[in-house]
mmCIF file of C-alpha atoms in Angstrom:
data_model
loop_
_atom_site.group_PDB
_atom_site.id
_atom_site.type_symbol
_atom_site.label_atom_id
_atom_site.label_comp_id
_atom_site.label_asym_id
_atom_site.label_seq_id
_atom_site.Cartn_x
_atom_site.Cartn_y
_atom_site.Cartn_z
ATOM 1 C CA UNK N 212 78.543 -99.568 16.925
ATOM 2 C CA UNK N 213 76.068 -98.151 19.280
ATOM 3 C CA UNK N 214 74.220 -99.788 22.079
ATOM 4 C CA UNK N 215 71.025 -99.315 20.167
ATOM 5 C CA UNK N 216 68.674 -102.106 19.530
ATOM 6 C CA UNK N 217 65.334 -102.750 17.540
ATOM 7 C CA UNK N 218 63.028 -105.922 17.056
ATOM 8 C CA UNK N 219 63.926 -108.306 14.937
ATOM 9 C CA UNK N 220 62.512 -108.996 11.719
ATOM 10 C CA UNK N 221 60.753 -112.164 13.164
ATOM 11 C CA UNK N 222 57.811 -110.502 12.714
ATOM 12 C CA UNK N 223 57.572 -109.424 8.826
ATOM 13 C CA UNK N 224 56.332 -113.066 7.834
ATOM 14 C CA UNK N 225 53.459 -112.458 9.883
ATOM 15 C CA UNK N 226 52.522 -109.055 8.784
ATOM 16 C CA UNK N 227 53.578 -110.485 5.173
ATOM 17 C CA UNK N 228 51.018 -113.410 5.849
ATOM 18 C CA UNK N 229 48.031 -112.510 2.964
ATOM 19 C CA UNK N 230 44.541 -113.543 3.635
ATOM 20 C CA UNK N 231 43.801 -117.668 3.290
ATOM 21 C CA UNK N 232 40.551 -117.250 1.771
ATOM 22 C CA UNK N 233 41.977 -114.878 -0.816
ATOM 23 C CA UNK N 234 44.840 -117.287 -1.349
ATOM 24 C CA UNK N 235 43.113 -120.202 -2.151
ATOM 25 C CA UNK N 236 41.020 -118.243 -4.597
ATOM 26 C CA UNK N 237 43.965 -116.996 -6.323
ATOM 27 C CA UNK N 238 45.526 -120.244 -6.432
ATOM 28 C CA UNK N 239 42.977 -122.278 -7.503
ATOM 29 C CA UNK N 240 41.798 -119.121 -9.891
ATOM 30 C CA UNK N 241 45.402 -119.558 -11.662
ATOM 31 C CA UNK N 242 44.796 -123.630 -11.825
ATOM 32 C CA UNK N 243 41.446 -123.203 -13.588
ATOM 33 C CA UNK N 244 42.863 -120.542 -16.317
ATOM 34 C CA UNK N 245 45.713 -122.718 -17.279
ATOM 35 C CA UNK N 246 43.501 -125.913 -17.560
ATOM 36 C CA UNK N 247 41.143 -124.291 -19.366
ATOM 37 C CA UNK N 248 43.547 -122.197 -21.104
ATOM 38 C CA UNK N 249 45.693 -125.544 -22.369
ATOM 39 C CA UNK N 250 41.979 -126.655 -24.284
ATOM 40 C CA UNK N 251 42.747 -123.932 -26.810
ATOM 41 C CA UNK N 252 45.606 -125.762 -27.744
ATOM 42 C CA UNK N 253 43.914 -129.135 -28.787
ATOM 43 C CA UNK N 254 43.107 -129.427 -32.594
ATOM 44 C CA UNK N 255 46.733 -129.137 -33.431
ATOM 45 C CA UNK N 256 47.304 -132.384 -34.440
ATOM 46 C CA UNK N 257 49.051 -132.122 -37.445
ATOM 47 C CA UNK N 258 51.116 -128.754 -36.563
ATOM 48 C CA UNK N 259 52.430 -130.967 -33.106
ATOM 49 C CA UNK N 260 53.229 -133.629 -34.888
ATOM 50 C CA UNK N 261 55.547 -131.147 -37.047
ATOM 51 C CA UNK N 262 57.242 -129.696 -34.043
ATOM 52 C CA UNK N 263 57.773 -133.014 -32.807
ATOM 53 C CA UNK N 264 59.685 -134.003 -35.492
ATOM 54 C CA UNK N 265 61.744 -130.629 -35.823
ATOM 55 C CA UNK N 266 62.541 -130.733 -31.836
ATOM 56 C CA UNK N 267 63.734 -134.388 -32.669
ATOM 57 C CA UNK N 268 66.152 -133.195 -35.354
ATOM 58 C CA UNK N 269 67.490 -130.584 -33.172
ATOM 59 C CA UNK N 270 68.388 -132.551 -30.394
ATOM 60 C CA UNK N 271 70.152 -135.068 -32.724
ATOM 61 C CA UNK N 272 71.457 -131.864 -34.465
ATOM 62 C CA UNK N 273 73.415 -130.787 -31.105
ATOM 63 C CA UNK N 274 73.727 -134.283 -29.616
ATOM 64 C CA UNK N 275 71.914 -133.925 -26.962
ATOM 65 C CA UNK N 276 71.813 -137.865 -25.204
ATOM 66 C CA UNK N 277 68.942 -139.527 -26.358
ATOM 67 C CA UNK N 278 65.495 -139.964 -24.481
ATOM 68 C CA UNK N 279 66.209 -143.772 -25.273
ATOM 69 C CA UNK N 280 68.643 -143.835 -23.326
ATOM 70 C CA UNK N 281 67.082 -142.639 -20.133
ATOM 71 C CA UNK N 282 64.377 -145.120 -21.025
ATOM 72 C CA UNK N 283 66.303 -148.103 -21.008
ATOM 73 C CA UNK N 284 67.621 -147.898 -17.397
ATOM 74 C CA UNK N 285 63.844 -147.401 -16.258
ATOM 75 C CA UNK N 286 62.966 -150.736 -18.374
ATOM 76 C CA UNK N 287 65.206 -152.948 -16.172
ATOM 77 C CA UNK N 288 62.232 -154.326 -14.439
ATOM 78 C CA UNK N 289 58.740 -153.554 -14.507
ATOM 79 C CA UNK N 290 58.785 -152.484 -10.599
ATOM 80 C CA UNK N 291 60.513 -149.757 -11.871
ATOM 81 C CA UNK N 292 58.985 -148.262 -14.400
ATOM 82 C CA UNK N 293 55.901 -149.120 -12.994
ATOM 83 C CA UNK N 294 57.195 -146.200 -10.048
ATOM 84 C CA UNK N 295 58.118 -144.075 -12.825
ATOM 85 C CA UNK N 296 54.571 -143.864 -14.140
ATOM 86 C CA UNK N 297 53.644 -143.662 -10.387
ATOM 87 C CA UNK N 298 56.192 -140.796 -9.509
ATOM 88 C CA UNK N 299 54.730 -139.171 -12.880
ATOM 89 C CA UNK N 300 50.688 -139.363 -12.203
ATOM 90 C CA UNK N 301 51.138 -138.364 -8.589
ATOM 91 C CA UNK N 302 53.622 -136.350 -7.229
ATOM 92 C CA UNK N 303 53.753 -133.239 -9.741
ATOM 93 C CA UNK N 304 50.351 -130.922 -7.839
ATOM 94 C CA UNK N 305 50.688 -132.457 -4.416
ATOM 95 C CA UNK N 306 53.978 -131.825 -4.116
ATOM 96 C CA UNK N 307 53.515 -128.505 -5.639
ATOM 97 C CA UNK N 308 50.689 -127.864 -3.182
ATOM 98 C CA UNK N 309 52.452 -128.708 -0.478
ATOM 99 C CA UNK N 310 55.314 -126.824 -0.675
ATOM 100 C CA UNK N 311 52.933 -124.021 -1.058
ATOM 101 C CA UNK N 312 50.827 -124.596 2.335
ATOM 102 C CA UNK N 313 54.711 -124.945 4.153
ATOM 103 C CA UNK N 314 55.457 -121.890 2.830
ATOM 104 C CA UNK N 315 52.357 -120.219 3.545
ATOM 105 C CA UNK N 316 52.264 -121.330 6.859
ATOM 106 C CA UNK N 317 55.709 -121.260 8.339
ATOM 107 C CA UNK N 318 57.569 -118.460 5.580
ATOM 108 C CA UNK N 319 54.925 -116.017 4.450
ATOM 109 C CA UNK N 320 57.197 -113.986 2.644
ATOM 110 C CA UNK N 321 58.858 -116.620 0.584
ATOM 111 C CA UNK N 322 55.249 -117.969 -0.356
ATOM 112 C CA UNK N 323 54.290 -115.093 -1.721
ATOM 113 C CA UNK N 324 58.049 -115.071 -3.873
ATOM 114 C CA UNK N 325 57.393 -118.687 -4.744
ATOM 115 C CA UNK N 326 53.261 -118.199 -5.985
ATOM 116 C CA UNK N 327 54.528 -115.135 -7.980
ATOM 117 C CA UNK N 328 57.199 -116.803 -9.700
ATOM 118 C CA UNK N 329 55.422 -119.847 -10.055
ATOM 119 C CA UNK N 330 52.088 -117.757 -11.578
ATOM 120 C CA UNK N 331 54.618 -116.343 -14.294
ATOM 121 C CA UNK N 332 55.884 -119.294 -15.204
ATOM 122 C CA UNK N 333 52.708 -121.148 -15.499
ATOM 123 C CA UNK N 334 51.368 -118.257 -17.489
ATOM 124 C CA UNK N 335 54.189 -118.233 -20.207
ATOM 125 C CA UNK N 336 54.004 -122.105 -20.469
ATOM 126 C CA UNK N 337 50.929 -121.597 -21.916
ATOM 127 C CA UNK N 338 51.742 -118.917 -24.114
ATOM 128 C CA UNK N 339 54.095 -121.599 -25.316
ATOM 129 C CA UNK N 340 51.580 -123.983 -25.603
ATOM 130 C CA UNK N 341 49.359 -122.537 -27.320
ATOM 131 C CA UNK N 342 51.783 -121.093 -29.844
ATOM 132 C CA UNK N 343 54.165 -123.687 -30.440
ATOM 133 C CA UNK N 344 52.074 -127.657 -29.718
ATOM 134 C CA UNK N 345 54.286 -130.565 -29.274
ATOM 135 C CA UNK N 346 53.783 -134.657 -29.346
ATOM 136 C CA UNK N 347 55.634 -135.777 -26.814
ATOM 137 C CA UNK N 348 57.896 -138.175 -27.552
ATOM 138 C CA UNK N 349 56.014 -141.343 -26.721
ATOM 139 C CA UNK N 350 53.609 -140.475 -29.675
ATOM 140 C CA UNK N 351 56.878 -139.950 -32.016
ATOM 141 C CA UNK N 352 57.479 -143.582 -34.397
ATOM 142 C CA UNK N 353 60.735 -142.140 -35.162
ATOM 143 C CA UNK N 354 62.260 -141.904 -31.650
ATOM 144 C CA UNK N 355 61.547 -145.735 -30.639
ATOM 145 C CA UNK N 356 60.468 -145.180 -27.719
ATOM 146 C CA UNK N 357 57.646 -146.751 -25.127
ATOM 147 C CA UNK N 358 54.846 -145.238 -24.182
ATOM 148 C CA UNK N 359 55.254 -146.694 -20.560
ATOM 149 C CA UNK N 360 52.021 -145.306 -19.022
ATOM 150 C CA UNK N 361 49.933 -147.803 -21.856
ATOM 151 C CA UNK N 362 51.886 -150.629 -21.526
ATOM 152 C CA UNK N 363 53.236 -150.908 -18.042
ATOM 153 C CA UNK N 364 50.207 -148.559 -15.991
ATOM 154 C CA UNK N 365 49.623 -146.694 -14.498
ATOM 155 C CA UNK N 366 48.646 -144.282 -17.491
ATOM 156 C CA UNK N 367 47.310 -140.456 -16.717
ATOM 157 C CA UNK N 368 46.013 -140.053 -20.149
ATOM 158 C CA UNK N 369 43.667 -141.871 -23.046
ATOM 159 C CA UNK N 370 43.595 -141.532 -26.225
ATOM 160 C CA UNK N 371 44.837 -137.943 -27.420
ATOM 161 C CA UNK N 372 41.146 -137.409 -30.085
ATOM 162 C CA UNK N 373 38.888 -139.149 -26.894
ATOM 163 C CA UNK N 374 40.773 -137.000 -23.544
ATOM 164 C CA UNK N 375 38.830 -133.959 -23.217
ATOM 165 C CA UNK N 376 40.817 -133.445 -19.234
ATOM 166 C CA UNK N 377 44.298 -132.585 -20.677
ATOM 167 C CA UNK N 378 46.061 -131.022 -23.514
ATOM 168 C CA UNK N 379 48.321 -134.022 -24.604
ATOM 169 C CA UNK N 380 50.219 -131.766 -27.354
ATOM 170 C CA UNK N 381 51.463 -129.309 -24.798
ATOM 171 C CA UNK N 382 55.090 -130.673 -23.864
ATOM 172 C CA UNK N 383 57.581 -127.945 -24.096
ATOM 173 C CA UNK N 384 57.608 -126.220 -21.601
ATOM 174 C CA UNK N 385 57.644 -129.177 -19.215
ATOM 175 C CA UNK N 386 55.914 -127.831 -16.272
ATOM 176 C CA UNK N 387 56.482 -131.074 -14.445
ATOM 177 C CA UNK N 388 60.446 -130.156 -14.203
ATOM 178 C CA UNK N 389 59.840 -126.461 -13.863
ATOM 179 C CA UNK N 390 57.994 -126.597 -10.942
ATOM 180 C CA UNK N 391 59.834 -129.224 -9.327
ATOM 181 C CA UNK N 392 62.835 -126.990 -9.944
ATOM 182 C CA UNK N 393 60.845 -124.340 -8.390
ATOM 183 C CA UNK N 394 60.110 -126.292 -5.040
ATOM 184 C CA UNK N 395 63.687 -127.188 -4.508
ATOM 185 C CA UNK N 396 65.429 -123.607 -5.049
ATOM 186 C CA UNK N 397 62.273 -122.239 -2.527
ATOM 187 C CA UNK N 398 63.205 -124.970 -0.014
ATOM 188 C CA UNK N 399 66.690 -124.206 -0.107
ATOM 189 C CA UNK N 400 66.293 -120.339 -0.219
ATOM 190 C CA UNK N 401 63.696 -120.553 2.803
ATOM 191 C CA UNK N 402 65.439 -122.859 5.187
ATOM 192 C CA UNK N 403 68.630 -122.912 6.636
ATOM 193 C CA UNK N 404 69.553 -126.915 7.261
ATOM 194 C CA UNK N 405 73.177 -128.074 5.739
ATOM 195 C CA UNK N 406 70.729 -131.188 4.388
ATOM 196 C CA UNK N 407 69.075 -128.246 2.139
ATOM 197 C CA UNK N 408 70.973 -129.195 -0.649
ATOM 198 C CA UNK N 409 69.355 -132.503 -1.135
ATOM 199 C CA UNK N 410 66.014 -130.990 -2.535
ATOM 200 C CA UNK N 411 67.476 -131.081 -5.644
ATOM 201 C CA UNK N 412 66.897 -134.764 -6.180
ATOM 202 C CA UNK N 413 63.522 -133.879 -6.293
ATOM 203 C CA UNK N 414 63.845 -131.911 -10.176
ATOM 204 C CA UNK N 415 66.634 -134.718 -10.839
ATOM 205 C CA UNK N 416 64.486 -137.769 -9.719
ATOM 206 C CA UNK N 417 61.316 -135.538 -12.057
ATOM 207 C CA UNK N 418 63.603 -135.428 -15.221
ATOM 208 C CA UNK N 419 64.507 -139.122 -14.992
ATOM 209 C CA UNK N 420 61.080 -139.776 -15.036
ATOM 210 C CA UNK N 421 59.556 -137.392 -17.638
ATOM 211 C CA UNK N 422 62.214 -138.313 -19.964
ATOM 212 C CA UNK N 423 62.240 -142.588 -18.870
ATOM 213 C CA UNK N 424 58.477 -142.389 -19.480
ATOM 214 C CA UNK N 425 58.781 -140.645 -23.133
ATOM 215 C CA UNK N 426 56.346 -137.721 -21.815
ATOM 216 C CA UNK N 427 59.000 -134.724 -22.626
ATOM 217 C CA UNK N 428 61.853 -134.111 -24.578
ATOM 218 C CA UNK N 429 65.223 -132.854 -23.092
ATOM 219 C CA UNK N 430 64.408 -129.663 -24.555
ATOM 220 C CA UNK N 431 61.346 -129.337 -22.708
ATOM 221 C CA UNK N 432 62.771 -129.369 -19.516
ATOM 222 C CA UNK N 433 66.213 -127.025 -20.950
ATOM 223 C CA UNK N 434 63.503 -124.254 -21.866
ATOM 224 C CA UNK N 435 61.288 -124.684 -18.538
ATOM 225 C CA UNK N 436 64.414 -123.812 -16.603
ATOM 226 C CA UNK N 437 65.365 -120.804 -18.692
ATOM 227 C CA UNK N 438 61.898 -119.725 -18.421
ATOM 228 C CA UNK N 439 62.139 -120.161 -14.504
ATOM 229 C CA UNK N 440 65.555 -118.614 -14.767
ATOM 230 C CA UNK N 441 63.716 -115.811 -16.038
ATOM 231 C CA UNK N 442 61.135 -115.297 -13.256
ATOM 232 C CA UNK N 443 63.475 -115.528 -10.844
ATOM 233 C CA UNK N 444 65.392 -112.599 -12.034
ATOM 234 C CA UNK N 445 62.690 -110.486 -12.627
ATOM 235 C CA UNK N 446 61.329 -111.292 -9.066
ATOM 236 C CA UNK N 447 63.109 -110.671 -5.916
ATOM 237 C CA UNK N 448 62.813 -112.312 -2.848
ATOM 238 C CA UNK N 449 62.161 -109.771 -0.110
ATOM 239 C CA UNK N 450 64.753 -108.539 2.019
ATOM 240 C CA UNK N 451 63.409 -109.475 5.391
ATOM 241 C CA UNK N 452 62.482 -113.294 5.359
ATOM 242 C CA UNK N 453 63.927 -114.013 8.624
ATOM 243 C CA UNK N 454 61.874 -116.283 10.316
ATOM 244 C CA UNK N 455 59.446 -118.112 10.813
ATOM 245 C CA UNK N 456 56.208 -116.177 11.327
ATOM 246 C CA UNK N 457 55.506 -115.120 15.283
ATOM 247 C CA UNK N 458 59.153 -117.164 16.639
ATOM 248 C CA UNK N 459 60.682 -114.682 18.561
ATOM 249 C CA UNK N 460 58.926 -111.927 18.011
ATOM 250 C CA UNK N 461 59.772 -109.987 21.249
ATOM 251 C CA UNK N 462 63.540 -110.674 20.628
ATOM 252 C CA UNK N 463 65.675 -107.826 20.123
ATOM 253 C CA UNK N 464 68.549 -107.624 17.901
ATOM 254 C CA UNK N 465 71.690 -104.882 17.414
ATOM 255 C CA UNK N 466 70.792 -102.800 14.921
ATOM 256 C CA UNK N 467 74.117 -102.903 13.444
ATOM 257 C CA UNK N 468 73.590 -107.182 13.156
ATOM 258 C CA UNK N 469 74.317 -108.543 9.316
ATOM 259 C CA UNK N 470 71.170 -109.467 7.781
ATOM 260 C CA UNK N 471 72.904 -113.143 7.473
ATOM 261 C CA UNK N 472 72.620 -113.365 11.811
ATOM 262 C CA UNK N 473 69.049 -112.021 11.074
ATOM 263 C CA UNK N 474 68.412 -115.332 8.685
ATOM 264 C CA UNK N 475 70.312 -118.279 10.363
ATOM 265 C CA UNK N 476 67.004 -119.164 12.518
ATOM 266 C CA UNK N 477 65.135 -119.144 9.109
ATOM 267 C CA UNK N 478 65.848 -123.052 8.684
ATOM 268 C CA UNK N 479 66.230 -124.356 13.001
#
């Protein structure tokens, strides 16, 4: 090993930093398509209905726990599920969105990473749901179960022939557990903290309450993480994510140094 030195890559996440104004175009650009792009989908009544029933059977089929029973330990008390339908109405975009800004602002590199996989994603949900609609479960007689936004409130949605704002007979994929996955593995891939780990609860505490709330099936959240699975193989995170943007900048580094010394002040 020479004595030979060059700056560290503390630096890249600002050069890596794309324009704001073109970000927030982009992002809210990709929001309008799939909103809109989910309308297409409505009409389906019938042919949802149908799926419904043969995503039902399936799950039975390979014994898959039931929804019911996820249900029943939200239906303790109505604090509880009245959190649930909380957790459900209000955390999925802000939490979304703010993992986004983080990123943006303090791990350029891994915000672009995370808004490309997420884009993909998003973008093959909806070739989903336009090609294969799906009742959710709460609208299904034959699995028993609550529809806990109507009775217990808060409820994001009205009557599937009256809600023109949302496409109620797009469940599978369940972008609700997809991007939550998302959020974690880019929180644990961008920092460095031995409390990482714990982001997971966030996808764990989302699939407790999409399935306790009768909004998705267990499928729908098995295929949105084999579609994210996907992405994320197709999509590499870039090399150099070492810090965050302008921190250290005039350091300088061995040449020789293994990229892991590079990326332990990623998470300080």
């Amino acid at each position: 090993m020479n004595g030979r030195t060059e700056p560290a890559q503390a630096d890249t996440d600002a050069i890596a930093r794309p324009p704001l104004v073109r970000e927030l175009l982009l992002v809210v650009g990709l929001f309008l398509v799939y909103k809109f792009g989910r309308q297409l989908a409505t009409g389906h009544t019938g042919e949802a209905f149908r799926n419904a029933d043969r995503v039902w059977d399936l799950e039975r089929a390979v014994h898959l726990p039931g929804e019911g029973s996820v249900q029943h330990l939200l239906l303790h008390g109505d604090t509880l599920i009245h959190v649930a339908n909380i957790y459900y109405a209000t955390v999925h975009f802000p939490a979304t969105a703010a993992f986004l800004i983080w990123l943006y602002l303090r791990r350029p590199a891994h915000y672009v990473w995370a808004r490309r996989v997420l884009a993909v994603v998003t973008a093959a949900a909806l070739v989903v749901h336009l090609a294969f609609p799906l009742a959710p479960p709460r609208m299904l007689a034959a699995t028993g179960l609550i529809d806990t936004g109507q009775v217990y409130g808060p409820s994001v949605y009205g009557p599937p022939e009256t809600d023109h704002l949302s496409n109620q007979f797009a469940a599978m994929p369940s972008l609700h557990f997809g991007w939550a996955l998302m959020v974690a593995i880019g929180l644990i891939m961008a920092t460095r903290s031995r409390w990482r780990w714990l982001w997971l609860l966030h996808p764990l505490l989302t699939l407790l309450v999409i399935l306790g709330t009768a909004n998705h099936y267990w499928l729908d959240a098995i295929v949105a993480t084999a579609m994210l699975g996907v992405a994320l193989s197709v999509i590499n995170l870039p090399q150099h994510t070492a810090t965050t943007a302008g921190r250290g900048a005039d350091k300088l580094v061995p040449a020789a140094r293994d990229e892991e010394s590079v990326l332990v002040g990623a998470g300080r």
